[in-house]
Coordinates of C-alpha atoms in Angstrom, one line a residue:
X1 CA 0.0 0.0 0.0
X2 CA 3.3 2.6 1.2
X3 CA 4.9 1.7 -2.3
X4 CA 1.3 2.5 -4.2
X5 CA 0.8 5.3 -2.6
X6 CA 3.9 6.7 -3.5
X7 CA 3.7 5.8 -6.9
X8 CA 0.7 7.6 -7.3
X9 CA 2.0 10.4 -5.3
X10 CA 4.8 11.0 -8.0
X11 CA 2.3 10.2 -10.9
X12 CA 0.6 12.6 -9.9
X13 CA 3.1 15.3 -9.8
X14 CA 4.3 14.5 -13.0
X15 CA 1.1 13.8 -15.0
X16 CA 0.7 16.2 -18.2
X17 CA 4.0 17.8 -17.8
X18 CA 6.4 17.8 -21.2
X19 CA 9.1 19.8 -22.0
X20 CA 10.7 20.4 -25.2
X21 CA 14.1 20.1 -23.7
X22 CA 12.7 16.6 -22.4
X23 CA 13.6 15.5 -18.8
X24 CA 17.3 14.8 -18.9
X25 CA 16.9 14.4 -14.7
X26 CA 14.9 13.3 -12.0
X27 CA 15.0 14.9 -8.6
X28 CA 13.6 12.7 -6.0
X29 CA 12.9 14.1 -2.1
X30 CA 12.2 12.2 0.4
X31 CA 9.0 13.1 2.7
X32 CA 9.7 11.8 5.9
X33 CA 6.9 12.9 8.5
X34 CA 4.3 11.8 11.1
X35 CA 1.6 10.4 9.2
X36 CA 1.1 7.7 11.7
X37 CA 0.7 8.3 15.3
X38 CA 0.4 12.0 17.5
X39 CA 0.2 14.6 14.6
X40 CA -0.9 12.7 12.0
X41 CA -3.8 15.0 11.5
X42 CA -0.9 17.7 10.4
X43 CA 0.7 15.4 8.2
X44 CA -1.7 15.3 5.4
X45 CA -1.4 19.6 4.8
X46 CA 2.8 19.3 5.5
X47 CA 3.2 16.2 3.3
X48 CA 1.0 18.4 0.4
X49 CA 3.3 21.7 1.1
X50 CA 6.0 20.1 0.7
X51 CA 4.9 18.7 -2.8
X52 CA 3.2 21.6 -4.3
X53 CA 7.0 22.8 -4.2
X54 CA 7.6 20.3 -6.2
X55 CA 4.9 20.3 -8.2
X56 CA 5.8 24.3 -9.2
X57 CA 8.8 23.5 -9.8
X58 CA 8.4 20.9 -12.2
X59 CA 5.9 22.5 -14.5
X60 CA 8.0 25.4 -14.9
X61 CA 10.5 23.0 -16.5
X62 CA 13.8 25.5 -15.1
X63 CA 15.2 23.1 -12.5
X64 CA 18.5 21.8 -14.1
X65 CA 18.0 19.9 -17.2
X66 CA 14.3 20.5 -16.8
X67 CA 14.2 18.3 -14.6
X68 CA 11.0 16.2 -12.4
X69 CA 10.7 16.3 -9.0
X70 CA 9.2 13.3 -7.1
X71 CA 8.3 13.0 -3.8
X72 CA 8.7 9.9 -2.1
X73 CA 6.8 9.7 1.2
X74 CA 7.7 7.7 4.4
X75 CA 6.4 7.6 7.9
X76 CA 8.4 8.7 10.8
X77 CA 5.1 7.8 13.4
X78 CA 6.7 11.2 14.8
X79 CA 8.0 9.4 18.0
X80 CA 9.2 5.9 16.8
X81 CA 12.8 6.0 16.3
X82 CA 13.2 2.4 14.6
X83 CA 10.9 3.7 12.2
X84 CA 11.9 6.8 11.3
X85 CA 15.4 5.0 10.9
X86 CA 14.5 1.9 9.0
X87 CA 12.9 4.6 6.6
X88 CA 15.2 6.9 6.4
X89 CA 17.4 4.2 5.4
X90 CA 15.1 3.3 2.8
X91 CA 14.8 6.7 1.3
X92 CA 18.2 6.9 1.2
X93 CA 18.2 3.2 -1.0
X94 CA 15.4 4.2 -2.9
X95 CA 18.1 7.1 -4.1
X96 CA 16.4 10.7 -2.7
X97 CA 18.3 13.8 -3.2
X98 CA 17.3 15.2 0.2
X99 CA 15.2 14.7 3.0
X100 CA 11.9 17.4 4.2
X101 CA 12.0 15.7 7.5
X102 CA 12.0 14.5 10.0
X103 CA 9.2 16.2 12.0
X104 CA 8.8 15.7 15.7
X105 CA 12.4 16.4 17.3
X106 CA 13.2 13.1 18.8
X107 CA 13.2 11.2 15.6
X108 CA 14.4 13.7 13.9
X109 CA 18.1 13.4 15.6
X110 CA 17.6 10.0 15.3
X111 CA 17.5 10.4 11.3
X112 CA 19.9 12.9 11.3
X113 CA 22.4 10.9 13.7
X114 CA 22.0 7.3 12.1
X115 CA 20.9 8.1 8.5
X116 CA 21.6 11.6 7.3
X117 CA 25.4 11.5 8.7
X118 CA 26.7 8.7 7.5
X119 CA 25.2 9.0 4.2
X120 CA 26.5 12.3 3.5
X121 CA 22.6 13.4 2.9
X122 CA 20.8 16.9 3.9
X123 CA 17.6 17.3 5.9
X124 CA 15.5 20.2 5.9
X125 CA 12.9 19.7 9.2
X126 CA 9.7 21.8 8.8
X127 CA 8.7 20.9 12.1
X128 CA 11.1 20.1 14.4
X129 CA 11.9 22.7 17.6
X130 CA 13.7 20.9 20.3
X131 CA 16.5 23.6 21.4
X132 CA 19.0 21.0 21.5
X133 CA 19.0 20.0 17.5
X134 CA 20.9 23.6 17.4
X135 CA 23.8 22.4 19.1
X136 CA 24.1 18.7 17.8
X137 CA 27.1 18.1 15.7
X138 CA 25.6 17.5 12.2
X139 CA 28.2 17.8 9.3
X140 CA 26.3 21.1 8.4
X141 CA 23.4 18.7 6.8
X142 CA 20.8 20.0 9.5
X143 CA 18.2 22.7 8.1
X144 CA 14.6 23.6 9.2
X145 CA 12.4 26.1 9.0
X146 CA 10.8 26.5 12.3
X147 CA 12.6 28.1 15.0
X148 CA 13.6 27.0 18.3
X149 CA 11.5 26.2 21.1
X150 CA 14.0 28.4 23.3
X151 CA 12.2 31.1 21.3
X152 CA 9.4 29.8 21.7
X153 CA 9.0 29.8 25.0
X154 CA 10.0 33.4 25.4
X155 CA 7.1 34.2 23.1
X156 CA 4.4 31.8 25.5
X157 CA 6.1 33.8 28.4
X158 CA 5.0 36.9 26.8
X159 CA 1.3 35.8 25.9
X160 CA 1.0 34.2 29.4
X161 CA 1.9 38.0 31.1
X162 CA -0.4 39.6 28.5
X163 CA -3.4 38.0 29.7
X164 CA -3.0 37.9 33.3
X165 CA -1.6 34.9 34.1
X166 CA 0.4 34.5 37.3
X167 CA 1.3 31.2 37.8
X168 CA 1.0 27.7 35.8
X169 CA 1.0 23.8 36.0
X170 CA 2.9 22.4 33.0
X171 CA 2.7 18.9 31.8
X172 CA 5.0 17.6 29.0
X173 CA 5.2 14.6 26.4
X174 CA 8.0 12.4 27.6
X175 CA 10.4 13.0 25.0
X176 CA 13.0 15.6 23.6
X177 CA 10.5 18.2 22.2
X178 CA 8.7 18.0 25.1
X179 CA 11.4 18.2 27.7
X180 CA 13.2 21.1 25.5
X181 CA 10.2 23.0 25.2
X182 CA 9.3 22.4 29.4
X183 CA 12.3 23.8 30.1
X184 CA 12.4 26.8 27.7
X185 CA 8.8 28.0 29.0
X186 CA 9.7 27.1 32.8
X187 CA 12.7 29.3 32.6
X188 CA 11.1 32.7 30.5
X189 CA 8.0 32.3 32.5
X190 CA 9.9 32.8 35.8
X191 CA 12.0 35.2 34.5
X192 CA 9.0 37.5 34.1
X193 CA 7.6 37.2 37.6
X194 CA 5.2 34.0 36.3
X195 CA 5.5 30.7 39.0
X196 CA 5.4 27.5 37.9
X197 CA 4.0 25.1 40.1
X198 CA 4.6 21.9 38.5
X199 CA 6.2 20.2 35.7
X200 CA 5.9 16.6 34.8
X201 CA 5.7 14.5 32.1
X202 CA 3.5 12.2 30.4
X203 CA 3.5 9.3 28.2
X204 CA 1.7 9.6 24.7
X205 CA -0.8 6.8 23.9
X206 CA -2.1 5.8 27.2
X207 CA -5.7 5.1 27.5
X208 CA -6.5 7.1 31.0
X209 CA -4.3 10.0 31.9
X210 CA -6.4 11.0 35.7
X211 CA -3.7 10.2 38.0
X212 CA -1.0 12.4 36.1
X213 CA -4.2 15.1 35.8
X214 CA -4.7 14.7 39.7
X215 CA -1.1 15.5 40.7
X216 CA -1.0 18.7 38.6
X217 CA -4.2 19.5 40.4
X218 CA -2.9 19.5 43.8
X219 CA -0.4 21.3 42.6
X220 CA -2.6 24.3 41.5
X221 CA -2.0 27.3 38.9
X222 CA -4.1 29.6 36.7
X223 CA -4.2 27.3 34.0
X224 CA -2.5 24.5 32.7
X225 CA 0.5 24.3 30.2
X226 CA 0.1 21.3 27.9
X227 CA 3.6 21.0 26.0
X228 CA 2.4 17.8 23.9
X229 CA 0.8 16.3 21.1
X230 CA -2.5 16.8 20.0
X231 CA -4.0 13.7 18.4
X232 CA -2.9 11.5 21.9
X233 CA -1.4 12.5 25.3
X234 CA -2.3 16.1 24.9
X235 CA -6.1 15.3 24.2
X236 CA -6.5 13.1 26.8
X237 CA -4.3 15.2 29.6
X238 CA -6.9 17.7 28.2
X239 CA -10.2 16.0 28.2
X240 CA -9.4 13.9 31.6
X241 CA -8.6 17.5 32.9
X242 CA -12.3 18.8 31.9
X243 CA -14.1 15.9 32.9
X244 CA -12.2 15.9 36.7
X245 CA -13.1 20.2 36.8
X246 CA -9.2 19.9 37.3
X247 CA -8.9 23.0 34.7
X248 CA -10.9 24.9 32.1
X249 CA -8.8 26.9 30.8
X250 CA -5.4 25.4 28.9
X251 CA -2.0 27.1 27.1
X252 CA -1.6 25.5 24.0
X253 CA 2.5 25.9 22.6
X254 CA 2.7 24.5 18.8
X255 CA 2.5 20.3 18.7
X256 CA -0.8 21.1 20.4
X257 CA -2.1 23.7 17.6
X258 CA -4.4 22.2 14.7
X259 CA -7.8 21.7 13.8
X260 CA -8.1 18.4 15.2
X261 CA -8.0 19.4 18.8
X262 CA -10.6 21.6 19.0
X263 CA -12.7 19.7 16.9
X264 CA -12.7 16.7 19.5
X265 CA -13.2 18.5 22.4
X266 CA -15.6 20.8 21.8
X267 CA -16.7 24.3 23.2
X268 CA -14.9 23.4 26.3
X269 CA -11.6 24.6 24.8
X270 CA -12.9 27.9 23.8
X271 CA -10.8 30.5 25.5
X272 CA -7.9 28.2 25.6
X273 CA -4.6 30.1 23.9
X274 CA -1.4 29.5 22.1
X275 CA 1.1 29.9 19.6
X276 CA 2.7 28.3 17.0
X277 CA 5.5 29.6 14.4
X278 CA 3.6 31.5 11.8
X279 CA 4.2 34.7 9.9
X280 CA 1.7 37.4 8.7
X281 CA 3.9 37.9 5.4
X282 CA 3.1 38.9 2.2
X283 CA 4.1 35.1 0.9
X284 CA 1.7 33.4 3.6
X285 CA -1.0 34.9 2.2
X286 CA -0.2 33.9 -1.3
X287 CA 0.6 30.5 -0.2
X288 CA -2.5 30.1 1.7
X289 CA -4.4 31.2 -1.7
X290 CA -2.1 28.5 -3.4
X291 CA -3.1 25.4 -1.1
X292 CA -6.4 26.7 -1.3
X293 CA -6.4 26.3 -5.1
X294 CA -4.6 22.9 -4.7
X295 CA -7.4 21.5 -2.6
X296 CA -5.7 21.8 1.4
X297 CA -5.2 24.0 4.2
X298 CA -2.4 26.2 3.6
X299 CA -2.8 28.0 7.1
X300 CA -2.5 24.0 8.7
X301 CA 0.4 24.1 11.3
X302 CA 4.0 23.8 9.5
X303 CA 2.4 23.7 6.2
X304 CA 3.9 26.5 5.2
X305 CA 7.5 25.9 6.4
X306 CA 7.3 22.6 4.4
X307 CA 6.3 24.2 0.8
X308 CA 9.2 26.4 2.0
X309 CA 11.7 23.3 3.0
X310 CA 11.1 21.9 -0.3
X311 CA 11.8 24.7 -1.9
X312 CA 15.1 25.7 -0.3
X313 CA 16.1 22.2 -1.3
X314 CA 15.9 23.0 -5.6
X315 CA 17.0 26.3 -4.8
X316 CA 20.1 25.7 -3.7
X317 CA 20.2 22.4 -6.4
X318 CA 20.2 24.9 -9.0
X319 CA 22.4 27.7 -7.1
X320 CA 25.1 24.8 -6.9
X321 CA 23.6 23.1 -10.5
X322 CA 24.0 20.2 -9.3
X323 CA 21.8 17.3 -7.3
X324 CA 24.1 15.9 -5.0
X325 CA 24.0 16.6 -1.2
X326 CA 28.0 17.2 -1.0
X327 CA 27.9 19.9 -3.7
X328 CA 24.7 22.1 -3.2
X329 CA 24.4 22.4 1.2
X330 CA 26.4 24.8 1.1
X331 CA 24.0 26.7 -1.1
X332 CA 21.1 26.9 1.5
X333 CA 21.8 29.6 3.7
X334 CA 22.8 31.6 0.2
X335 CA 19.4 31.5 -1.3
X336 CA 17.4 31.6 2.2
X337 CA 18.8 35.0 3.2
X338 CA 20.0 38.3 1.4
X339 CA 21.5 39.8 -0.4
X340 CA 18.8 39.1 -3.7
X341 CA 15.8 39.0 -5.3
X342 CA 13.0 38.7 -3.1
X343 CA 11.1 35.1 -3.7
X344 CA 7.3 34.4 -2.6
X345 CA 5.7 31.0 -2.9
X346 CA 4.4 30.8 -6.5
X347 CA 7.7 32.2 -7.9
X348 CA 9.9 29.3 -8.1
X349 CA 10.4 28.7 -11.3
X350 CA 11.5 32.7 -11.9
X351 CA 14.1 32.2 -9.2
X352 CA 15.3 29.2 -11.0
X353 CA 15.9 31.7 -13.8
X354 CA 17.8 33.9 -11.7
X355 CA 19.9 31.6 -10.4
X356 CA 20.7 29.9 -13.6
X357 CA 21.8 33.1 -15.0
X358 CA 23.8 33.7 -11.9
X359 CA 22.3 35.9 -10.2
X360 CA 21.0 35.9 -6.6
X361 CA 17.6 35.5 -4.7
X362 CA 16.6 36.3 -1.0
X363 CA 13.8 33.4 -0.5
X364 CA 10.8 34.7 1.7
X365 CA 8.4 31.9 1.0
X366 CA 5.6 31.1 2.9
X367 CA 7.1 32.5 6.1
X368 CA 9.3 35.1 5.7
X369 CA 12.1 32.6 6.0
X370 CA 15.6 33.8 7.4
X371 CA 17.9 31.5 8.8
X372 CA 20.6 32.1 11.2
X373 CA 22.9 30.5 13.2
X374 CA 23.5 26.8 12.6
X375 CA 20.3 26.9 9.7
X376 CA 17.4 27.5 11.4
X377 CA 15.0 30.1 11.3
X378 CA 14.6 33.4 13.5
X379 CA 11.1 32.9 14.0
X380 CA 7.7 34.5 13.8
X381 CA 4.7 33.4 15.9
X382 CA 1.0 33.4 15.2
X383 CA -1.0 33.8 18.8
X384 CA -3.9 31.9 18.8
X385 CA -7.5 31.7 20.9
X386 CA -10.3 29.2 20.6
X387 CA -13.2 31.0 19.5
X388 CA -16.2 29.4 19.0
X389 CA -14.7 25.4 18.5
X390 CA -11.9 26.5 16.5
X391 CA -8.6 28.5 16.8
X392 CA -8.7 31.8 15.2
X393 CA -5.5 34.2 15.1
X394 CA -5.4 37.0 17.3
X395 CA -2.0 38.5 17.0
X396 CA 1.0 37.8 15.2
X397 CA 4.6 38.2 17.2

């Protein structure tokens, strides 16, 4: 079924496409996210990001020797190492160029680590935030285009003051992302007066989550914190919070943010606040009009920065005209950030042109991308609120 879908993924993309100059090349990216297990609601709007990159780029015919573009998806589960592994591996055998992945932090050092290292191959995360992927030693393969959850929890620091909140219970998912992001909002919270009164992890997948619910009870705080996913442990720390009167009221940071959440618990979420990275640019709104045309959610969490990870990827290809991992990293950071042309989603095959006649672009994308430091981005964040059984943006930061 994996090896049909995929087949019809790249059918797809390539259906009714001819050049004159025929297609002397085939560029092949690997998808590698969570279409199984605690985001996989997200999956479906990041996987199609990602390949409506793809998809521009191969009808304008500019990408090397006109080349395709294929996409190739695999499943990280977002939390199963093995598995993100095994098909990392696979994607590497099955000859991709690159890798848009992986997606929830853990696995995504896992891949980078055991896969993307020794194979001399480049990953570009759209999703990934733990604080400690900046640091790891990665060959200078490592991209994404979310920013750090040490940003992030400045930003939930900020909103937390803003509305009047004093002092929280925080609960996180047992892994990397959730332990990075715990610590970044226990830290920036209490260095602007807040208190936290708890932090404590949880497990994802568990069936009854009132004990851990009861101890951050007893704890107390204004409202609870939930650093986790939002298809399992977050959801249920969630509901088996409303159904105890443990807490109404809930801070959402970004693996929580998505339709799905709201949807399945109802008006009891409304007034329940977050953020997630987004950016009020001039090339979301275009690439929200995009998706919409293709048939998905453009403003779906890390949709955007995965059309935008896909396209840094041919980008820099045709910067270094070349395919090969070893020859066109480098290139990234060159067409993510100035000096250049300025590049909105819809535009990719003009900044092929540009670069093929040697000149050079400043890619904005879908979210205003700049990266700094060791390749990631600076970061931008949309506040949210649950209004009415669904989150609606309030502020952008």
């Amino acid at each position: 079924m994996k090896k049909l879908m995929m087949a019809t993924a790249a059918a797809a993309l390539t259906a009714g496409t001819a050049f004159a100059g025929g297609h002397a090349k085939e560029v092949k990216l690997g998808v590698l996210l969570g279409f199984t297990g605690p985001i996989e609601s997200l999956a479906p709007a990041m996987g199609a990001g990602a390949e409506l990159a793809m998809e521009e780029v191969t009808k304008s015919g500019k990408l090397l020797d006109a080349a395709t573009v294929v996409s190739v998806r695999a499943d990280t589960g977002c939390i199963d190492n093995g598995l993100s592994t095994a098909n990392g591996e696979k994607l590497v055998a099955d000859g991709v160029n690159g890798i848009v992945g992986g997606d929830c932090s853990g696995v995504t050092g896992a891949i980078l680590q055991n896969v993307a290292i020794p194979n001399g191959m480049v990953m570009i995360s759209p999703s990934a935030t733990s604080p400690g992927l900046s640091s790891m030693e990665d060959n200078d393969l490592f991209f994404r285009t979310s920013p750090s959850d040490a940003r992030e929890g400045q930003v939930m620091a900020e909103v937390l003051k803003e509305r009047g909140i004093n002092s929280i219970a925080l609960t996180y998912t047992n892994n990397d992302y959730g332990k990075g992001l715990a610590d970044a909002i226990k830290s920036s919270f209490e260095e602007v007066g807040g208190e936290v009164t708890i932090v404590t992890a949880h497990e994802d997948g568990k069936g009854d989550y009132s004990a851990e619910v009861a101890a951050l009870a007893s704890a107390g705080g204004d409202i609870l914190v939930v650093a986790g996913y939002l298809d399992q442990g977050g959801l249920g720390i969630i509901q088996a919070s409303l159904d105890s009167g443990a807490y109404d009221t809930f801070g959402l940071p970004g693996g929580m943010i998505g339709d799905s959440l709201p949807k399945n618990i109802g008006s009891d979420l409304d007034g329940s606040f977050g953020q997630i990275a987004g950016s009020d640019s001039e090339g979301a709104a275009i690439y929200a009009e995009l998706a919409k045309a293709a048939g998905f959610d453009g403003t779906s969490a890390y949709s955007p920065e995965s059309y935008d990870a896909a396209a840094l990827f041919m980008l820099a290809m045709q910067a270094a005209n070349s395919k090969d991992p070893a020859d066109y990293g480098s290139k990234i950071l060159e067409v993510a950030n100035a000096p250049g042309e300025k590049i909105n989603p819809g535009e990719l095959g003009k900044a092929l042109e540009i670069l093929a006649n040697g000149g050079d672009i400043d890619y904005e994308g879908a979210t205003g991308v700049e990266l700094i430091g060791p390749g990631e981005s600076a970061g931008s964040y949309r506040e949210i609120e649950v209004k009415d059984g669904a989150n609606a943006t309030v502020k952008f930061r």
